[in-house]
Coordinates of C-alpha atoms and ligand atoms in Angstrom, one line a residue:
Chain A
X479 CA 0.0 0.0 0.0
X480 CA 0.9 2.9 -0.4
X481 CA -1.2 6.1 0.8
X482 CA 0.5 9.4 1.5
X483 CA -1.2 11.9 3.9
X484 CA 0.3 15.5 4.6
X485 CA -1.3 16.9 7.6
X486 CA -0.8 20.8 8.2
X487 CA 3.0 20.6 7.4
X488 CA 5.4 24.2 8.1
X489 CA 9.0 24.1 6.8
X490 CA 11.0 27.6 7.8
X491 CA 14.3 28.1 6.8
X492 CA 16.2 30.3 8.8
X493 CA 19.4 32.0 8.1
X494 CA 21.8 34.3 10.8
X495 CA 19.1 34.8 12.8
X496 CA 17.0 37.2 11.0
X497 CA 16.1 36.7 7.3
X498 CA 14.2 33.2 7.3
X499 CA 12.3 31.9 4.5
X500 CA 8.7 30.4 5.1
X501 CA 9.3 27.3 2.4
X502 CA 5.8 25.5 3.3
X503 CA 2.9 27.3 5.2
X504 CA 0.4 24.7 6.3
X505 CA 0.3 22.1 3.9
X506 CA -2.5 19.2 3.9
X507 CA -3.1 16.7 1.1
X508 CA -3.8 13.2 0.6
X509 CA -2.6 10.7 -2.0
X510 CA -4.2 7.4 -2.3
X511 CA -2.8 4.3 -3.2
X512 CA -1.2 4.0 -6.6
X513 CA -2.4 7.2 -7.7
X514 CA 0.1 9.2 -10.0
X515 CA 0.4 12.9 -8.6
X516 CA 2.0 15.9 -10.1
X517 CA 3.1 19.4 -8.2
X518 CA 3.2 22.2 -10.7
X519 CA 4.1 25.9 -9.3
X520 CA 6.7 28.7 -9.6
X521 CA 10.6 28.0 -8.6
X522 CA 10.9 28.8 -5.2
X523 CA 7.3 27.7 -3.8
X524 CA 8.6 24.7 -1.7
X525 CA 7.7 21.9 -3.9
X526 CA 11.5 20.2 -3.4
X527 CA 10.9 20.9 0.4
X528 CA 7.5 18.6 0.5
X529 CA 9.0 16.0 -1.5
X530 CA 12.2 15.6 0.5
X531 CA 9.4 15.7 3.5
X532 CA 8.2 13.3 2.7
X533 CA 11.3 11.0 1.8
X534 CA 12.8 11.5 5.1
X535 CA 15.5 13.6 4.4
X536 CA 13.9 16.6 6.0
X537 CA 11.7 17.3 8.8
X538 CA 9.1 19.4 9.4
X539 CA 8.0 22.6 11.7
X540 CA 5.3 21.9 12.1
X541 CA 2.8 19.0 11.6
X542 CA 2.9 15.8 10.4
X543 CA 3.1 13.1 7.1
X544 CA 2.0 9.4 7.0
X545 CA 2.6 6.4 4.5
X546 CA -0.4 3.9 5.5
X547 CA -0.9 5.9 8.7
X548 CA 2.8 5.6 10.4
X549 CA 3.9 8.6 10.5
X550 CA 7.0 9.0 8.6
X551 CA 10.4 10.5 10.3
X552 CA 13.2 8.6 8.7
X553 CA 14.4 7.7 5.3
X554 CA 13.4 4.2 4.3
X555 CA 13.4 1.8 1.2
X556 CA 9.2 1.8 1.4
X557 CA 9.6 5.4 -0.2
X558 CA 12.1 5.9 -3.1
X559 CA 13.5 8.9 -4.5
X560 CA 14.9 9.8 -7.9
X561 CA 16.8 13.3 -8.0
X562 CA 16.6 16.1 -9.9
X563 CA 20.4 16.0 -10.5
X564 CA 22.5 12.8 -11.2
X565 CA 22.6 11.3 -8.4
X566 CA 24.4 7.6 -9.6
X567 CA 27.4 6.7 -7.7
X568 CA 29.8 7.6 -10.4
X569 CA 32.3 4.4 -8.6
X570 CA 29.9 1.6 -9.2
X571 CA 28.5 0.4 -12.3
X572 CA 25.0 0.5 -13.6
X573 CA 24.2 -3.0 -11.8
X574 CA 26.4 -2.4 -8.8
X575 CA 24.1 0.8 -8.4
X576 CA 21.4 -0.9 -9.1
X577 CA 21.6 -3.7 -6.5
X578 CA 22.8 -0.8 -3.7
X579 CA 19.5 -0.6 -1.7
X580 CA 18.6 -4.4 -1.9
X581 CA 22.2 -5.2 -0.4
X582 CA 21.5 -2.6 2.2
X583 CA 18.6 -4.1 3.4
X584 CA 20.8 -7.5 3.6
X585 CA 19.7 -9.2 0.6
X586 CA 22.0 -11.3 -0.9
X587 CA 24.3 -10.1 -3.8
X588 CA 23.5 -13.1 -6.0
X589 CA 19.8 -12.8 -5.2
X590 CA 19.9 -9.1 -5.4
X591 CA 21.7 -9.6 -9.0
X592 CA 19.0 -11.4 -10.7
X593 CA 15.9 -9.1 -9.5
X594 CA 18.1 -6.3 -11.0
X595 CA 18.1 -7.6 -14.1
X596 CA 14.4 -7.2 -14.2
X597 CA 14.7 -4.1 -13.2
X598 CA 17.8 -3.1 -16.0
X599 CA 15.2 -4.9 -18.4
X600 CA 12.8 -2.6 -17.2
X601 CA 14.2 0.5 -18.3
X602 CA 15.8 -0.7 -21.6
X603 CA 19.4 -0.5 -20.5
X604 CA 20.8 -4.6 -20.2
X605 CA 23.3 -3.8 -22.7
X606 CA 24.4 -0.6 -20.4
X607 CA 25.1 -3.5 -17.2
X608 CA 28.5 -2.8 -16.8
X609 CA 29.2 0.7 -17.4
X610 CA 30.3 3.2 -15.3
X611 CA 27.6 6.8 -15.3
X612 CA 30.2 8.6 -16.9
X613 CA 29.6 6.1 -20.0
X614 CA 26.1 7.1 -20.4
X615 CA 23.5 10.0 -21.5
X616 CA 21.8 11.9 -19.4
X617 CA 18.6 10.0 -20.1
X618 CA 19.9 6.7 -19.8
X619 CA 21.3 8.0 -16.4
X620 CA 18.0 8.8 -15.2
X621 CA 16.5 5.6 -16.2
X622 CA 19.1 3.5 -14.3
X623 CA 17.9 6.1 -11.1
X624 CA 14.6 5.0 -11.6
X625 CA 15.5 1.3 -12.3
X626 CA 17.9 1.8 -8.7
X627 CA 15.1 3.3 -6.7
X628 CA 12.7 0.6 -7.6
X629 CA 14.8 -2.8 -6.6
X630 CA 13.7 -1.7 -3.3
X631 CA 10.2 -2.3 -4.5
X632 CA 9.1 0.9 -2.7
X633 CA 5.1 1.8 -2.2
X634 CA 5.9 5.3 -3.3
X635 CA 8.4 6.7 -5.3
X636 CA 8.9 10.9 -5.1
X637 CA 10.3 12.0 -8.3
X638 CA 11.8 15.6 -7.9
X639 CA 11.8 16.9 -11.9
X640 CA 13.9 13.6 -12.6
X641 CA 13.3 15.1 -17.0
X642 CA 14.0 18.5 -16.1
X643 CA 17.9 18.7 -17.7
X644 CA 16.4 16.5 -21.1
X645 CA 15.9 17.1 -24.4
X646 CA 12.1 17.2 -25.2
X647 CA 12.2 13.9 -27.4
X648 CA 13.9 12.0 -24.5
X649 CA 11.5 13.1 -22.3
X650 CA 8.5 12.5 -24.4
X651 CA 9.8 8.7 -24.4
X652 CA 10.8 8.7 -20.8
X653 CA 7.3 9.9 -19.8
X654 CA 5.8 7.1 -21.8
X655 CA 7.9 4.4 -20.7
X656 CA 7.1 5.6 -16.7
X657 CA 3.7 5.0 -17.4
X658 CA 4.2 1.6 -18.5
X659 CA 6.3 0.6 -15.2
X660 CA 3.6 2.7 -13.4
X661 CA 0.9 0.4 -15.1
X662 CA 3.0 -2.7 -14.2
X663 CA 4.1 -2.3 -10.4
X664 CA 1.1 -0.8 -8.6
X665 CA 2.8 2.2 -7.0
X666 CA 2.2 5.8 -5.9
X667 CA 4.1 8.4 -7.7
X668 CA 4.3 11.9 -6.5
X669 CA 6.3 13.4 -9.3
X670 CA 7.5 17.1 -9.6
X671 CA 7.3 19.1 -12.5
X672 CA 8.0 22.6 -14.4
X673 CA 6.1 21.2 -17.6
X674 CA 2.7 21.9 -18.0
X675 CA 2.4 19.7 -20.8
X676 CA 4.2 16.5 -18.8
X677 CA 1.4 16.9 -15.8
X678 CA -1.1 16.8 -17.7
X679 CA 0.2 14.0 -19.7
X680 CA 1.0 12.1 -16.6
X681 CA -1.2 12.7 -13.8
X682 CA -4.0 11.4 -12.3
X683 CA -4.3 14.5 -10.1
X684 CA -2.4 17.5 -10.6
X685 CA -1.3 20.0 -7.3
X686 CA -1.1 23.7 -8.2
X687 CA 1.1 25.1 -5.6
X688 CA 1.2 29.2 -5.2
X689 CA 4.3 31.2 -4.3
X690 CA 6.5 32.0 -1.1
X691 CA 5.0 30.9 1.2
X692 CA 4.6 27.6 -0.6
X693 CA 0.7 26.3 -0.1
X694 CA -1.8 24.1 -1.9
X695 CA -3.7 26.6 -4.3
X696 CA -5.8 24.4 -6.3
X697 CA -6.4 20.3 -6.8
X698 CA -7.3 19.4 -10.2
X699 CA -8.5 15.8 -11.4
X700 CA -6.8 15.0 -14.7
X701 CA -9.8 12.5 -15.5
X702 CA -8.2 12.1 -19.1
X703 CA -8.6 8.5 -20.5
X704 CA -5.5 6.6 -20.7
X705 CA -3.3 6.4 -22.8
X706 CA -3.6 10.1 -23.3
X707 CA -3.2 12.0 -26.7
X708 CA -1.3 15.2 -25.9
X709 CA -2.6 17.4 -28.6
X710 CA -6.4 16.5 -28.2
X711 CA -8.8 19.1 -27.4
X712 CA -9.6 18.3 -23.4
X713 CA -5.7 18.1 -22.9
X714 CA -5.2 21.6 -24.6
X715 CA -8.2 23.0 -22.7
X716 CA -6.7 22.0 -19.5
X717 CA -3.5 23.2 -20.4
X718 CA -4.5 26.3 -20.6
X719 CA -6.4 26.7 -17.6
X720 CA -3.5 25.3 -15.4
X721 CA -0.7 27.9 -17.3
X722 CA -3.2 30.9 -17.0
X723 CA -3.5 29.9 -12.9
X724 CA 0.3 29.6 -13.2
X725 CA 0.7 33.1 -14.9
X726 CA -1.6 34.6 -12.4
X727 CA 0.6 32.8 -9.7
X728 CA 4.2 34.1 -11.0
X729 CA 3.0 38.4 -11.3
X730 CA 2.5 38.4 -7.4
Chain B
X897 CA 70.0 11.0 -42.9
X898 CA 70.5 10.7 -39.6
X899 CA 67.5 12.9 -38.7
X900 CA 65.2 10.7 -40.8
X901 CA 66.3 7.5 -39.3
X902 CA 65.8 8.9 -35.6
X903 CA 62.5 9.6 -36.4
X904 CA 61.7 6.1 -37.3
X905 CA 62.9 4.7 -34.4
X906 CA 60.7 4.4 -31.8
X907 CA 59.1 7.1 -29.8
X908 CA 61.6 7.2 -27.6
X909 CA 64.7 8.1 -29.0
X910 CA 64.2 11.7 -28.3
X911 CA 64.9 10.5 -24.6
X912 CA 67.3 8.0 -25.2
X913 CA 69.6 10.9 -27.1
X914 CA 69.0 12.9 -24.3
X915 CA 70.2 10.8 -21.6
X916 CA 73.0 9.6 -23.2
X917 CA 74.3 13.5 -24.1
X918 CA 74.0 14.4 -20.4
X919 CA 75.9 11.0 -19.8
X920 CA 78.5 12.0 -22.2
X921 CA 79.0 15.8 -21.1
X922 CA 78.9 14.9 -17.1
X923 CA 82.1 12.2 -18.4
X924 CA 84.1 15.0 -20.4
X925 CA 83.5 17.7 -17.6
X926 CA 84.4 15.3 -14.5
X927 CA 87.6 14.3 -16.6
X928 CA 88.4 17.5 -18.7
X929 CA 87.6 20.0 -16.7
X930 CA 87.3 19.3 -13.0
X931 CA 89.8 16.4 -13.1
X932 CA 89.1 15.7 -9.4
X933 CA 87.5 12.5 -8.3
X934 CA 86.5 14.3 -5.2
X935 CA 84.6 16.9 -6.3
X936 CA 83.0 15.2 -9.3
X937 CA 83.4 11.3 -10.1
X938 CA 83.1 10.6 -13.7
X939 CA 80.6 8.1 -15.0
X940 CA 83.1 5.2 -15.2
X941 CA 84.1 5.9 -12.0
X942 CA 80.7 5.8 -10.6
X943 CA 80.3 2.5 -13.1
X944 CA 83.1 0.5 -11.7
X945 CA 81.8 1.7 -8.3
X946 CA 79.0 0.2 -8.3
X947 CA 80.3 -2.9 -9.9
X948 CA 82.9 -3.1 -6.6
X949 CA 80.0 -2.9 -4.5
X950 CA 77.7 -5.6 -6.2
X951 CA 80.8 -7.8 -5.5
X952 CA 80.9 -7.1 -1.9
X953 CA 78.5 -8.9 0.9
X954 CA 77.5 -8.1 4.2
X955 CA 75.4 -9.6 7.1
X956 CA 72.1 -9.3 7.6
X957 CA 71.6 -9.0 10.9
X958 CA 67.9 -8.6 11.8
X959 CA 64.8 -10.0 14.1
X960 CA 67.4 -13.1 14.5
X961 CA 67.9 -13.5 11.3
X962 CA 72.0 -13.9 10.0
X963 CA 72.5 -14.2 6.7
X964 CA 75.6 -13.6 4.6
X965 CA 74.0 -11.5 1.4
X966 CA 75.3 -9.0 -1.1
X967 CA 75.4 -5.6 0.7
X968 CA 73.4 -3.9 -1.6
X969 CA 70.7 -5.9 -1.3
X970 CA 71.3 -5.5 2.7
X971 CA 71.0 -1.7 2.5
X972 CA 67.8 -1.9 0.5
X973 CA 65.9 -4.6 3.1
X974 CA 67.3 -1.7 5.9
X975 CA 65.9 1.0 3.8
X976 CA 62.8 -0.4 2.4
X977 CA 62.1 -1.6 6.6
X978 CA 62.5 2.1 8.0
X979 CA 60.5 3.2 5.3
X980 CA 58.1 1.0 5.2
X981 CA 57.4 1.5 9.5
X982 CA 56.6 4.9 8.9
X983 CA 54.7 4.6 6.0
X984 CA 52.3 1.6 7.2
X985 CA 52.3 4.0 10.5
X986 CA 50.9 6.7 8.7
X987 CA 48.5 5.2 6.7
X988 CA 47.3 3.4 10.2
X989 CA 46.9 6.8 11.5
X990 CA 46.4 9.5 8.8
X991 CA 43.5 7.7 7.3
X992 CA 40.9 7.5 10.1
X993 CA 41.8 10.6 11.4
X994 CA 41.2 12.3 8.2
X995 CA 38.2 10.1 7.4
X996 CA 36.3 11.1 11.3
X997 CA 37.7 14.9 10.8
X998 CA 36.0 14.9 7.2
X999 CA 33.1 13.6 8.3
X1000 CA 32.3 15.1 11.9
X1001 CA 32.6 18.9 12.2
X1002 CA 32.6 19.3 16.1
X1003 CA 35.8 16.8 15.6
X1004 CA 37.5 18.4 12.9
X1005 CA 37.5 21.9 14.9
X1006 CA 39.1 20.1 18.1
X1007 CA 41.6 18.7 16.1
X1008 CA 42.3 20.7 13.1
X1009 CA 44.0 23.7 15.3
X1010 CA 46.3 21.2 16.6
X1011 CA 47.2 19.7 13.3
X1012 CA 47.9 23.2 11.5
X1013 CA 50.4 24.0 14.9
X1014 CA 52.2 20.9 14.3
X1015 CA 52.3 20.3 10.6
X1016 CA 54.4 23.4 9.6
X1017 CA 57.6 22.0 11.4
X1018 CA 59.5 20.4 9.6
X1019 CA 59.9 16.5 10.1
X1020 CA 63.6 16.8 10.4
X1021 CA 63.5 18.9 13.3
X1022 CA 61.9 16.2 15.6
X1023 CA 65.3 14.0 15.2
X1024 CA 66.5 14.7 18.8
X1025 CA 62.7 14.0 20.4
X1026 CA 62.7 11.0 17.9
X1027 CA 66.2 10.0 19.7
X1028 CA 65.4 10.8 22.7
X1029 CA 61.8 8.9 22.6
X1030 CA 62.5 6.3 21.0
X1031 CA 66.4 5.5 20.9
X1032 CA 69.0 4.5 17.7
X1033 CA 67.0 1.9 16.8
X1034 CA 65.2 1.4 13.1
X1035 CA 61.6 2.7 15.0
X1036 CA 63.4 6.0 15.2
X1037 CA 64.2 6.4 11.5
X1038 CA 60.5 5.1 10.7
X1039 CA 59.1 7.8 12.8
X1040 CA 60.7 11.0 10.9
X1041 CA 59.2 8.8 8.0
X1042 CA 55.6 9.0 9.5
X1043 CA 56.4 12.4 10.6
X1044 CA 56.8 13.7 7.1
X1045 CA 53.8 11.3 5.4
X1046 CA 51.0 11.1 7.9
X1047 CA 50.1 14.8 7.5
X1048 CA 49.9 14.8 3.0
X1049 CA 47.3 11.7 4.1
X1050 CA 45.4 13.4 6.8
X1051 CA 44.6 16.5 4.9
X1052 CA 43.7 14.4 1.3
X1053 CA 41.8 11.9 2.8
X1054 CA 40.3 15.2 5.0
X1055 CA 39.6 16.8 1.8
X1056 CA 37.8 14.0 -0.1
X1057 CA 35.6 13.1 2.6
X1058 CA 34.6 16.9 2.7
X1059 CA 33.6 17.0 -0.9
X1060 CA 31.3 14.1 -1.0
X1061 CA 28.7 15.8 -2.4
X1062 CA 25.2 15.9 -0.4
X1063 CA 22.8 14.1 -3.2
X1064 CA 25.3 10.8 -3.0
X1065 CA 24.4 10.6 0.8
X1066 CA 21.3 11.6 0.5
X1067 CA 20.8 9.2 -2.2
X1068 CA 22.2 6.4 -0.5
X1069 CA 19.7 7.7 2.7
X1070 CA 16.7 6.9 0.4
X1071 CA 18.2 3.8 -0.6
X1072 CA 18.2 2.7 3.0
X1073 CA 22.1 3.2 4.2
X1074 CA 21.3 5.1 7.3
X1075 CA 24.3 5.0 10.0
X1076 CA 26.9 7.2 9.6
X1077 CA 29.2 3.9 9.9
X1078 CA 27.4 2.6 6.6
X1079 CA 27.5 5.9 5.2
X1080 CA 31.1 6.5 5.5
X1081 CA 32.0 2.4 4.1
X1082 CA 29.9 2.8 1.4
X1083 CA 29.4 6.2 -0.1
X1084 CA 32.4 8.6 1.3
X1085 CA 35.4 6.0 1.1
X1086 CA 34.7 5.4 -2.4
X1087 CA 34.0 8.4 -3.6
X1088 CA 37.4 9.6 -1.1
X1089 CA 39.2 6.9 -2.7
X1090 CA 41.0 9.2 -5.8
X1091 CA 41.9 11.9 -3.3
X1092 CA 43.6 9.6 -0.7
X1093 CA 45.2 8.0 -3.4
X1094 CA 46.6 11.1 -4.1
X1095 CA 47.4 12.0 -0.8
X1096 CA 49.5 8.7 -0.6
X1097 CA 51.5 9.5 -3.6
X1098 CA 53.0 12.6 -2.1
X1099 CA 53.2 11.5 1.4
X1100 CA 55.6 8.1 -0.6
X1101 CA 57.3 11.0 -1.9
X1102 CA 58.1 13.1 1.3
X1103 CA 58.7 9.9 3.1
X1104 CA 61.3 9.1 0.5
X1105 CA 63.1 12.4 0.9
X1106 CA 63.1 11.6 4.7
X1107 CA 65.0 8.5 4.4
X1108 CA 68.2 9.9 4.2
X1109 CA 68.4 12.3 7.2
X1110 CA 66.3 9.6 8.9
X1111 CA 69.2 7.0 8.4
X1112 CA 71.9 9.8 8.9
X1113 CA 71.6 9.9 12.7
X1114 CA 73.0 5.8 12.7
X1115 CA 69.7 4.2 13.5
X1116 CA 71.1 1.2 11.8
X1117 CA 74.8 -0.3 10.5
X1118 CA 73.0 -0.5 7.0
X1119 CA 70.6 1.5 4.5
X1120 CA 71.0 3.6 1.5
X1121 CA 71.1 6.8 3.5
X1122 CA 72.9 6.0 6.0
X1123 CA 75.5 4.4 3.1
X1124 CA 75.6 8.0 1.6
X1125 CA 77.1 9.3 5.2
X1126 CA 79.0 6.1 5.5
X1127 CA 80.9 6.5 2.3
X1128 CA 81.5 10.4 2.5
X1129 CA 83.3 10.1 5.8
X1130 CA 85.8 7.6 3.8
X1131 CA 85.8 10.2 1.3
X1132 CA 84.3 7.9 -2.0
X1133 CA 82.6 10.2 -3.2
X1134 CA 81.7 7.8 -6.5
X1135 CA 80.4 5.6 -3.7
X1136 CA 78.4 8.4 -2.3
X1137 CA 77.1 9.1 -6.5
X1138 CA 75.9 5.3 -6.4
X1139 CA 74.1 5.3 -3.8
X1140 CA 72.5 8.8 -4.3
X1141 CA 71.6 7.4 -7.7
X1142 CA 69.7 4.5 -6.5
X1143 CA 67.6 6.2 -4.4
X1144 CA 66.7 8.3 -7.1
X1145 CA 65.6 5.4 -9.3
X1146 CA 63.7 3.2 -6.7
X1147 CA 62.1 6.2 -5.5
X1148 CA 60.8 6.7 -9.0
X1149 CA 60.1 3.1 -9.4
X1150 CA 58.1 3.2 -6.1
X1151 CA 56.1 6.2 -7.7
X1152 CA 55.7 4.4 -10.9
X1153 CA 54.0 1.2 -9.5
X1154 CA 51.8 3.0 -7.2
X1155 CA 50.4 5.2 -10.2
X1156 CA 49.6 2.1 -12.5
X1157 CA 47.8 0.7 -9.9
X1158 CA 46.0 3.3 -8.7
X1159 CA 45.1 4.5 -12.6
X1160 CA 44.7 0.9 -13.3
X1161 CA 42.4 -0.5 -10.7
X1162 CA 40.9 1.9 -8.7
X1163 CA 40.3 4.7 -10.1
X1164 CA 38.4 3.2 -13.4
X1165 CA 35.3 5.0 -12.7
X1166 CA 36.7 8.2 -13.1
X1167 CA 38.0 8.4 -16.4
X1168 CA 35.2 10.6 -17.5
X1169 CA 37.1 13.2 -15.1
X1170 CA 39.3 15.4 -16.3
X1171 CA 41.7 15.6 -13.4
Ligands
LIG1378 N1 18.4 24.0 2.8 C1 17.8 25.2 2.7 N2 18.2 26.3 3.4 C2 17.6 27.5 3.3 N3 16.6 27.7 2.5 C3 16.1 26.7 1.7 C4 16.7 25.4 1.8 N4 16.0 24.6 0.9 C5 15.1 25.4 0.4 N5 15.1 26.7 0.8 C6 14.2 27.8 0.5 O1 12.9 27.3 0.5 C7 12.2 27.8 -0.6 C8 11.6 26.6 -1.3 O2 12.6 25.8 -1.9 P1 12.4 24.5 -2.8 O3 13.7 24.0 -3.2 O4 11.5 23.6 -2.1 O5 11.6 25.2 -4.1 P2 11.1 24.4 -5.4 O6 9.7 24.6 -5.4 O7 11.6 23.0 -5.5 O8 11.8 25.3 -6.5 P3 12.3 24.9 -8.0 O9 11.1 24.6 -8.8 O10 13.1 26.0 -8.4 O11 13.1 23.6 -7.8 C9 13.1 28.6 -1.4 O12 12.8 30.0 -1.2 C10 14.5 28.2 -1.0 O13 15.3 29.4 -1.0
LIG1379 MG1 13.1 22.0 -6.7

């Protein structure tokens, strides 16, 4: 299972003292299991803050955030993470990283070898088994992050703009082959995003989020059939209405 | 003619020319002009020198141990022992101190003051406390030795653990690698690895340099430093030229082997780097 609740969450920076920055005022949200979410708002509105709130890797103020109503204050393999940067270990090849967290959570390595091949299988990239990152495109990069974060067969996986540094071609094809491992493993995906066009393409539910200080502004149900034509006229329609909020959002 | 034929040869002969000029002039000068064995030994003399002393034997005298062997090779077990105390001493040491400085701050500022008081002085200057400490014995001369490497390996295996950069840990958080224990094994020694290689190089280096004062002091009746004292008290000065010479080339050789297998075997991953 994997259900995601966000209850009233506050994240202030502060720096020397005096200037602080109010990243996420009051936040509550709910994602239910297996749904595919996308946060959409201007740089700077706190959307990296939630995610990595909801990973682990930071805490809140204020307030709280459940998977499956345990309340969630560590990292942990349920929920994984794929970066907005590269984030493969440039000193282990694409299997080694691969088969990371299953050895951590004491899995064998000869065990943990053959799931990964599924995974590597997954994504496209068996020929790519023994390279080093440095050896591949920044696409293929991101796919072994996404094939790495799910040999720990997590219940969620947070994606913080994992396309943002692609070309639009490799992303059109990375969005599509998501879906398909979204389609196949039953998992939540809460998935951050710049591109209009890639929530609505993606999401089940898209999140609006307004600026400094980061809140919910609006909840919008895709409710596009599957799969999804990206010029048709309900995606343009909606489109629109989410880049005018988005305009509106940016002049304050 | 001749140009076009050096060029065919292999792409070496640029180097081979050149050492064999240098060879060549240093001969003519130390006969011609200075004409004084003394002050500078020809090549032949140097040559038949160290011919004399591959014909020579002494007694290894060590742990127990008597053997009757060549002396040379005696001088290079002495040498390669002191060096090899304070090297293994330093790696011992320098490592996990850099490694727990590099990773925990509150340590790194109790310790770091300390380091940057001691580090400036020169290795060489703690002979008498080494003496005094520790006696004439071959721990003396391998602890100018650690002296003079353990600080190049504290502050590169310091740096490297500093740079790990925060989305590898954080990544390997997600992944489930929690403790700082796991943490450091598996994401900040290996991605530390190239910079405490580095800092091994040079400390082999500095190390290397200290042999000869380290041996100077008569820690021991043998090594190739203290041969370089031994021989200039007798006044042989082409003995003093061999001797000076080997330590040259096995300190180069030492260098050499360390760098193929550092390039070679560890450090694959980062040849998309340019270092
Ligand atoms: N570690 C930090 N220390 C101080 N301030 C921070 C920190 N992390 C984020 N902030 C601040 O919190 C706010 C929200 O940052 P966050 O990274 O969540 O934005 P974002 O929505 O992901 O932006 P972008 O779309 O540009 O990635 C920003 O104003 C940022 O300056
Ligand atoms: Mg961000």
């Amino acid at each position: 299972m994997g259900e995601v609740r966000v209850s009233n969450v506050s994240r202030r920076f502060t720096k020397d003292n005096d200037t602080s920055t109010l990243a996420l005022d009051n936040v509550s949200m709910e994602v239910n299991d297996g749904e595919f979410v996308c946060f959409i708002g201007p740089s700077g509105c706190g959307k990296t803050t939630l995610l990595r709130i909801i990973s682990g890797l930071d805490k809140p103020d204020k307030g709280e955030v459940y998977l499956d109503d345990r309340v969630i204050d560590a990292p942990g393999p349920d929920r994984g993470m794929v970066f907005q940067e590269y984030s493969l270990f440039p000193w282990k090849t694409v299997i080694e990283n691969i088969i990371f967290g299953p050895q951590m959570s004491g899995i064998k390595k000869k065990e943990a070898l053959e799931d990964a091949e599924k995974y590597l299988e997954l994504v496209g990239l068996q020929q790519f088994r023994d390279s080093y990152p440095y050896e591949l495109s920044g696409g293929m990069k991101q796919r072994v992050a996404i094939a790495r974060a799910l040999a720990n067969e997590p219940s969620v996986l947070l994606m913080d703009e994992p396309f943002g540094a692609l070309d639009a071609q490799t992303r059109n094809i990375l969005q599509q082959e998501l879906l398909e491992i979204w389609e196949k493993n039953n998992i939540t995906i809460l998935f951050v995003t710049h591109s209009v066009d890639e929530a609505v393409f993606l999401a089940d539910k898209i999140v609006l989020m307004s600026a400094r200080p980061g809140k919910i502004k609006e909840v919008i149900d895709v409710g596009l059939p599957r799969p999804r034509d990206r010029t048709s006229l309900e995606a343009n329609t909606l489109r629109e209405r989410i880049l005018r909020s988005l305009v509106r959002e940016q002049k304050k | 003619m001749v140009k076009k034929h050096l060029q065919k040869l292999s792409g070496k002969s640029v180097e081979i020319v050149s050492i064999c000029s240098a060879i060549i002039l240093w001969q003519l000068i130390a006969v011609y002009v200075v004409q004084n064995k003394f002050y500078l030994p020809s090549f032949t003399d140097v040559t038949f020198a160290f011919v004399d002393i591959l014909s020579r034997d002494a007694k290894l005298d060590l742990l127990g141990l008597d053997y009757q062997l060549p002396v040379l090779l005696v001088d290079l077990i002495y040498s390669l022992m002191h060096f090899w105390i304070g090297m293994l001493s330093a790696l011992a040491i320098g490592i996990p101190v850099g490694m727990i400085m590099g990773w925990f701050q509150t340590i790194d500022r109790i310790v770091d003051p300390l380091i940057e008081i001691i580090r400036p002085i020169p290795p060489l200057a703690w002979i008498p406390f080494a003496i005094i400490w520790i006696g004439l014995n071959p721990l003396a001369a391998g602890f100018l030795i650690f002296i003079g490497a353990v600080f190049p390996i504290i502050i590169n295996t310091f740096t490297g653990f500093k740079n790990v950069s925060r989305v590898y840990v954080e990544a390997a958080k997600v992944l489930g690698c929690n403790t700082d224990r796991e943490l450091i094994r598996y994401v900040a020694l290996p991605y530390a690895l190239p910079s405490i290689a580095a800092g091994i190089r040079i400390a082999m280096g500095v190390g290397w340099m200290c042999l000869v004062a380290a041996e100077m002091f008569g820690v021991s009746r043998n090594g190739l430093g203290y041969k370089i004292w031994h021989h200039y008290y007798l006044h042989n000065m082409e003995f003093v030229l061999v001797y000076m010479l080997l330590l040259g080339f096995l300190g180069l050789f030492i260098d050499r082997v360390l760098r193929y297998y550092i390039d070679g075997k560890l450090l694959k991953w980062r040849k998309g780097v340019v270092i």
